[in-house]
CSV table of C-alpha atoms in Angstrom, one decimal:
chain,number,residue,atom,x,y,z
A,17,UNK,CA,31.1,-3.0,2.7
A,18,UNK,CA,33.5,-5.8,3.1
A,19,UNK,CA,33.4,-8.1,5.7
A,20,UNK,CA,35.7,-10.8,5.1
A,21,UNK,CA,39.0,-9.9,3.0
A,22,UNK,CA,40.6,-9.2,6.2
A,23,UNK,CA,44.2,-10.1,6.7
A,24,UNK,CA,45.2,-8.6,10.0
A,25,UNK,CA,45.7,-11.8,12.7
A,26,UNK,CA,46.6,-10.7,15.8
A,27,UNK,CA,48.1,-13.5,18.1
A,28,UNK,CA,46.0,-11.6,21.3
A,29,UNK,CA,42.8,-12.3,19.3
A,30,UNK,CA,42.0,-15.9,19.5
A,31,UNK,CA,40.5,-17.9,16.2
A,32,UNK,CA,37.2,-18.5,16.2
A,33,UNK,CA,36.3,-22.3,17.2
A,34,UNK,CA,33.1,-22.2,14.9
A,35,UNK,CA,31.3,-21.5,11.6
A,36,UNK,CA,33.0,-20.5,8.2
A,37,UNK,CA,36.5,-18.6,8.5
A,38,UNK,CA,37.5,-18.6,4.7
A,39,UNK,CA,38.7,-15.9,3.2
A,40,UNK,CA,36.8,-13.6,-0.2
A,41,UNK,CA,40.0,-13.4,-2.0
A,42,UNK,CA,39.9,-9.9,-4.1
A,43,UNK,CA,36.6,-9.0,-2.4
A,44,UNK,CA,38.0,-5.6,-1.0
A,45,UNK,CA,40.2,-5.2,-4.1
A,46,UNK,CA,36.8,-5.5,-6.0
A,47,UNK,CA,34.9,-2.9,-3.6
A,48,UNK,CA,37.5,-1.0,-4.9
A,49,UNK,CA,37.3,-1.1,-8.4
A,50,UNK,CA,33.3,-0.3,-7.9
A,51,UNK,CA,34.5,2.9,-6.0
A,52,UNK,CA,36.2,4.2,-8.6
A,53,UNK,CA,34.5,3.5,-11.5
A,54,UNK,CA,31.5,5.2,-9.8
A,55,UNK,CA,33.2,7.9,-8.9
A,56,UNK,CA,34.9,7.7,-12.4
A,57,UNK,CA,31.0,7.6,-14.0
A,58,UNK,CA,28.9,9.6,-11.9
A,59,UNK,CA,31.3,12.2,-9.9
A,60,UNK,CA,30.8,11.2,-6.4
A,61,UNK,CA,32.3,7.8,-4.6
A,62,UNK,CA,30.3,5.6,-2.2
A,63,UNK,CA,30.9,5.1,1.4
A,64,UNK,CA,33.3,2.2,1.7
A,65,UNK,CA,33.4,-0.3,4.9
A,66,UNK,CA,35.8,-2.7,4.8
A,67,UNK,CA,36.7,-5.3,8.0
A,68,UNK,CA,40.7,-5.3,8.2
A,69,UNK,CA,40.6,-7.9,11.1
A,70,UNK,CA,40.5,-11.7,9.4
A,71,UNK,CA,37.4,-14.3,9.0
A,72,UNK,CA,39.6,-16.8,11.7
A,73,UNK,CA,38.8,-13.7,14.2
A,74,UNK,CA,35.5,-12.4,13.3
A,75,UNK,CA,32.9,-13.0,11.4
A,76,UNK,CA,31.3,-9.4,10.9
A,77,UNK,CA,28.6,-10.8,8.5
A,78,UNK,CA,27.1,-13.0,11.4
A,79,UNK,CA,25.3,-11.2,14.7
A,80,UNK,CA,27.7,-10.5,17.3
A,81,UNK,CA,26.9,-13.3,19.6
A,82,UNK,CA,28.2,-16.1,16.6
A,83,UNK,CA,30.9,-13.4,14.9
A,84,UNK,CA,33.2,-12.4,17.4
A,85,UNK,CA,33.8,-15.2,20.5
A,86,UNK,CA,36.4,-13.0,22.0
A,87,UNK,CA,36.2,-9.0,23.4
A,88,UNK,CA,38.8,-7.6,20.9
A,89,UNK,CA,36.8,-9.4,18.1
A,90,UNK,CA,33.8,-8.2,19.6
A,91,UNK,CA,35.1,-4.3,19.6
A,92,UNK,CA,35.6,-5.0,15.5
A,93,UNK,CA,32.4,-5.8,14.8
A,94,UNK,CA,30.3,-3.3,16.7
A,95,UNK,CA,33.4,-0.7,14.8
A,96,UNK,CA,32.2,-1.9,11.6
A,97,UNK,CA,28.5,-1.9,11.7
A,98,UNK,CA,28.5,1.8,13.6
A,99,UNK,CA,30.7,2.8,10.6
A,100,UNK,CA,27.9,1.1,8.3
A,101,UNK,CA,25.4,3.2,10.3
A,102,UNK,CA,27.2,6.6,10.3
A,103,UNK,CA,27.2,5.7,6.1
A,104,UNK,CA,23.8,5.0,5.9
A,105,UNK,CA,23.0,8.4,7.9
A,106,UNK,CA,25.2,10.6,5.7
A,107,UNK,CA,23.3,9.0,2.8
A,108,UNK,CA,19.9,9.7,4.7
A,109,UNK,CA,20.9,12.9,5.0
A,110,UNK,CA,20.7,14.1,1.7
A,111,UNK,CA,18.3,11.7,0.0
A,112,UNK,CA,15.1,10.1,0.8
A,113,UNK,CA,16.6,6.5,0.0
A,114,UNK,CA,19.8,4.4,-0.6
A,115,UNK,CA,21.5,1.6,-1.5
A,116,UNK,CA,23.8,-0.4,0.4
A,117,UNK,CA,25.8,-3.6,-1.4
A,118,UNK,CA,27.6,-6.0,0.6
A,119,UNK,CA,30.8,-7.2,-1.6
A,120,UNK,CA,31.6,-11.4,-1.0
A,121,UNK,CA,33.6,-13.6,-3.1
A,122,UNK,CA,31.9,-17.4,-3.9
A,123,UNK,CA,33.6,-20.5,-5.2
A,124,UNK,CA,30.4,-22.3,-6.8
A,125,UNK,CA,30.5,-24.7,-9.6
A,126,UNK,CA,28.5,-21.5,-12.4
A,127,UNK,CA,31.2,-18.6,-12.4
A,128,UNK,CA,28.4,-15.8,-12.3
A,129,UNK,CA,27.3,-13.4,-9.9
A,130,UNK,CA,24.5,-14.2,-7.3
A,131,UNK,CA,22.7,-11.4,-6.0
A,132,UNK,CA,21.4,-11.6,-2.4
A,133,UNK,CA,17.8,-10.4,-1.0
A,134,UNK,CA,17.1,-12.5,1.9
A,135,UNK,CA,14.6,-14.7,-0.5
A,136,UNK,CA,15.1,-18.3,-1.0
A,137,UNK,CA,15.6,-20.3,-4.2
A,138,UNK,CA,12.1,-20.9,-4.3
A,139,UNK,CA,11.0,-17.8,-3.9
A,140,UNK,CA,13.1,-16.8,-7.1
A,141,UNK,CA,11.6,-19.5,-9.0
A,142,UNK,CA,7.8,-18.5,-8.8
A,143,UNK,CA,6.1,-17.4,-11.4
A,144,UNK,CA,5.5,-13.2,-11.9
A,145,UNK,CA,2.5,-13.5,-11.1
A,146,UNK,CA,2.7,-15.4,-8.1
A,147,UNK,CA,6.0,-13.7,-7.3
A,148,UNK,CA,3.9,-10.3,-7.6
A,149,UNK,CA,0.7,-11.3,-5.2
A,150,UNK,CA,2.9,-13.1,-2.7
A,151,UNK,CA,4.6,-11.4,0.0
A,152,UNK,CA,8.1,-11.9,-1.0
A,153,UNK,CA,8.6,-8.1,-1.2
A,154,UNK,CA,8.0,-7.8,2.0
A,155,UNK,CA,9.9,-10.4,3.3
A,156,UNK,CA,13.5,-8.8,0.6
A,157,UNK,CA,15.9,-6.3,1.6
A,158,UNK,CA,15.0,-4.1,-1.0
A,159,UNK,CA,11.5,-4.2,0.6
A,160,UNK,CA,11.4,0.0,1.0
A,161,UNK,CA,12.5,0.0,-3.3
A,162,UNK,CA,9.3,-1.9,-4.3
A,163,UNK,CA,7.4,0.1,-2.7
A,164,UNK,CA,8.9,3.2,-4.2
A,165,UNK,CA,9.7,1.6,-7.7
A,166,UNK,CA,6.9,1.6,-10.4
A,167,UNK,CA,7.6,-1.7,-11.7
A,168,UNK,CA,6.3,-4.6,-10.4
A,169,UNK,CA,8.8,-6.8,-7.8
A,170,UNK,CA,9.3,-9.6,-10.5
A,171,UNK,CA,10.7,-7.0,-12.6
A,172,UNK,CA,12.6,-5.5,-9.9
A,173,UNK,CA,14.2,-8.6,-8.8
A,174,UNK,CA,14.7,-10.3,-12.0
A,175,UNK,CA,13.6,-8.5,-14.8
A,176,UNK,CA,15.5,-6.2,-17.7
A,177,UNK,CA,16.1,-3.7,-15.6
A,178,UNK,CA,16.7,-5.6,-12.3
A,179,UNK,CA,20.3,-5.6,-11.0
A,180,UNK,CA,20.8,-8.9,-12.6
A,181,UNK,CA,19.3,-8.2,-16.0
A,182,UNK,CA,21.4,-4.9,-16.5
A,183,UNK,CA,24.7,-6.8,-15.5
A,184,UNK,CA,23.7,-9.6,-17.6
A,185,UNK,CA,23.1,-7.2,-20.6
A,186,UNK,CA,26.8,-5.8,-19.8
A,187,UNK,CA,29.0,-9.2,-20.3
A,188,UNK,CA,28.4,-10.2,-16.3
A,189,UNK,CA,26.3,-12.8,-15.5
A,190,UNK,CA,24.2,-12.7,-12.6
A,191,UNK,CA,21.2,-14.5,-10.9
A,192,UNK,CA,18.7,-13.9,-10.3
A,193,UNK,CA,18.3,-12.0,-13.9
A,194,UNK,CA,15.9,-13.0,-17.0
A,195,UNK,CA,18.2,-15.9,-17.9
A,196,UNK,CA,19.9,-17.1,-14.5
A,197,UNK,CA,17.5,-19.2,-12.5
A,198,UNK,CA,18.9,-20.6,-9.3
A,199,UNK,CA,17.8,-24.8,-10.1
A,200,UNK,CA,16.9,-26.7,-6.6
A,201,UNK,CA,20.7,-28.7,-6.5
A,202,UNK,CA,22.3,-25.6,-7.3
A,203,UNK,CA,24.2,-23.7,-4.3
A,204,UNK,CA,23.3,-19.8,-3.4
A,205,UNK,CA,23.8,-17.0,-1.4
A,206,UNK,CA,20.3,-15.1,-0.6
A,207,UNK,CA,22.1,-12.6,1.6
A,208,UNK,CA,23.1,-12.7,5.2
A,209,UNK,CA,23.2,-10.7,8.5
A,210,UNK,CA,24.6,-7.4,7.1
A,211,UNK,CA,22.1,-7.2,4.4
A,212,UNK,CA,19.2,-8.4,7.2
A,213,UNK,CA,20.7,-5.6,9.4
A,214,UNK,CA,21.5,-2.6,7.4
A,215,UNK,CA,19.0,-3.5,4.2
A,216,UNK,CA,14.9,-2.3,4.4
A,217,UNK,CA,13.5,-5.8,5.4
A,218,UNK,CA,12.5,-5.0,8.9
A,219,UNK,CA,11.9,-1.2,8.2
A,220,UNK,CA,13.8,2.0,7.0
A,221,UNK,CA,14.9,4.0,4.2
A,222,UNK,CA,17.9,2.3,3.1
A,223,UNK,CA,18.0,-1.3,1.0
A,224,UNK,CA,19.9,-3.9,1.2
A,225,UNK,CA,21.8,-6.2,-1.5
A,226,UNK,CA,24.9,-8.9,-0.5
A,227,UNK,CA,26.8,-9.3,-4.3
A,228,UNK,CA,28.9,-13.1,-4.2
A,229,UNK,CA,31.1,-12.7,-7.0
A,230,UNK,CA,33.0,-15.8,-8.8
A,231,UNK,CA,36.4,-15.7,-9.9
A,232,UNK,CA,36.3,-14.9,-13.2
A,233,UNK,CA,34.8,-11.9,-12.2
A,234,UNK,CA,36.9,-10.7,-9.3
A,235,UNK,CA,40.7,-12.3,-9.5
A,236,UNK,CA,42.6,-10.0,-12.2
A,237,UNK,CA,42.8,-6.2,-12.5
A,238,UNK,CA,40.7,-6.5,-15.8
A,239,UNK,CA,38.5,-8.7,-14.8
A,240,UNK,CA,37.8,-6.5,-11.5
A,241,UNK,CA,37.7,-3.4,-13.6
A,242,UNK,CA,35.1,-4.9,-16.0
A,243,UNK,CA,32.5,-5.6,-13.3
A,244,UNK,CA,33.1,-2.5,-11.6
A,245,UNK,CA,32.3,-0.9,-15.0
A,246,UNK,CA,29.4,-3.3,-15.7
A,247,UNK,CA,28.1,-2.6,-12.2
A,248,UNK,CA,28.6,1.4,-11.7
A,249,UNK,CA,26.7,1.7,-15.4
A,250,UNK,CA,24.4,-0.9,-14.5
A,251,UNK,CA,23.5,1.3,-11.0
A,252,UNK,CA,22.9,4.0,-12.9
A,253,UNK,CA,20.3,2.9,-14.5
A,254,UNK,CA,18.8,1.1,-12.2
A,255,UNK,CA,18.7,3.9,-10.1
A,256,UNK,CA,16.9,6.0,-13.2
A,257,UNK,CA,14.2,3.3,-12.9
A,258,UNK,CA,13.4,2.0,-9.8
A,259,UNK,CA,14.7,5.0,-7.4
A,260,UNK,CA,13.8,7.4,-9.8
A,261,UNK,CA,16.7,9.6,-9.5
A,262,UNK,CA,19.7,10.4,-10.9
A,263,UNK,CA,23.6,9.1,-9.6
A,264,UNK,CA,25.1,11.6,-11.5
């Protein structure tokens, strides 16, 4: 999904009078170039959610009450999470589990990829073992995965063959991997409402991961196109290892 590359601003919808209404430039354009080269890799496209309205209207990646100040705005956001919801239950559907990834753009000083699952820096910065006995599983989006995976959750969340590990071993950068660690001055995204609402924190089959993608990784054609290619091989096998099944 994609909840704020929207360019639509309708004079009858008033702007939002508070929190965050910048755009993610290329985000949609991005979520695009994933679609296709995972329908180009493994046969079969992904749902694909994308929020035409504009940030200055609503905010669907907030809950309603703080998104959408206005009726119209309002209607947008409860359209884009029941479309979310209708994905998620064609996914459920035909498979036990599933994967959801929210698509954002970031402007942070390190151009790599931070990948969100509701835990804080902190939490990324314990040791496996700690990582491993605590409940930080529990308290992640990908909280139904760990329990299905058979690696531990430090793997799963930063090892070889988590998310950021695989991209990292493709030319993309991301944190948390085995060489990205998020220091304590250092800005991050863990993940927001979308993630916390559609993701396996609180229960259900289907996880949950927000993706804040820099520039360098998002703003060209190529540059799009080599993270969607990083990131649709990269699923694949993560989905071999921890989900145990097969995308193809």
């Amino acid at each position: 999904s994609v909840p704020h590359d929207g360019a639509l601003l309708p004079s009858d919808i008033p702007d939002r009078t508070s929190g965050v209404t910048v755009r993610d430039t290329h985000a949609r354009a991005l979520a695009e170039a994933i679609r296709d080269a995972l329908l180009a890799r493994c046969g079969r496209a992904p749902h694909l959610v994308v929020c035409e309205l504009s940030r200055r209207k609503v905010d669907c990646n907030r809950a309603l009450a703080e998104g959408a100040e206005d009726p119209k705005a309002a209607r947008t956001w409860r359209e884009y999470h029941d479309a979310i919801d209708a994905a998620e239950q064609a996914v459920l559907t035909r498979s036990p589990h599933g994967l959801y990834l929210d698509i954002h753009a970031h402007g942070h000083p390190k151009k790599r990829l931070e990948i969100g699952y509701l835990l804080k820096p902190a939490d990324l910065r314990l040791p496996d073992a700690s990582l491993d006995a605590d409940d930080a599983a529990a308290r992640s989006s990908i909280r139904a995965l760990s329990r299905r995976t058979p690696a531990r959750f430090s793997e799963l969340l930063r090892g070889e063959t988590s998310l950021g590990g695989l991209l990292g071993a493709r030319g993309v950068a991301a944190v948390p991997s085995p060489t990205e660690v998020v220091a304590p001055d250092e800005p991050y995204f863990n993940g927001a409402y979308d993630i916390a609402a559609h993701g396996s924190r609180d229960g259900g089959r289907l996880d949950g991961v927000q993706l804040e993608v820099p520039g360098p990784q998002r703003d060209t054609p190529e540059h799009r196109a080599a993270t969607a290619r990083a990131l649709a091989e990269s699923l694949e096998v993560y989905f071999e290892r921890h989900f145990r099944t097969t995308l193809r």
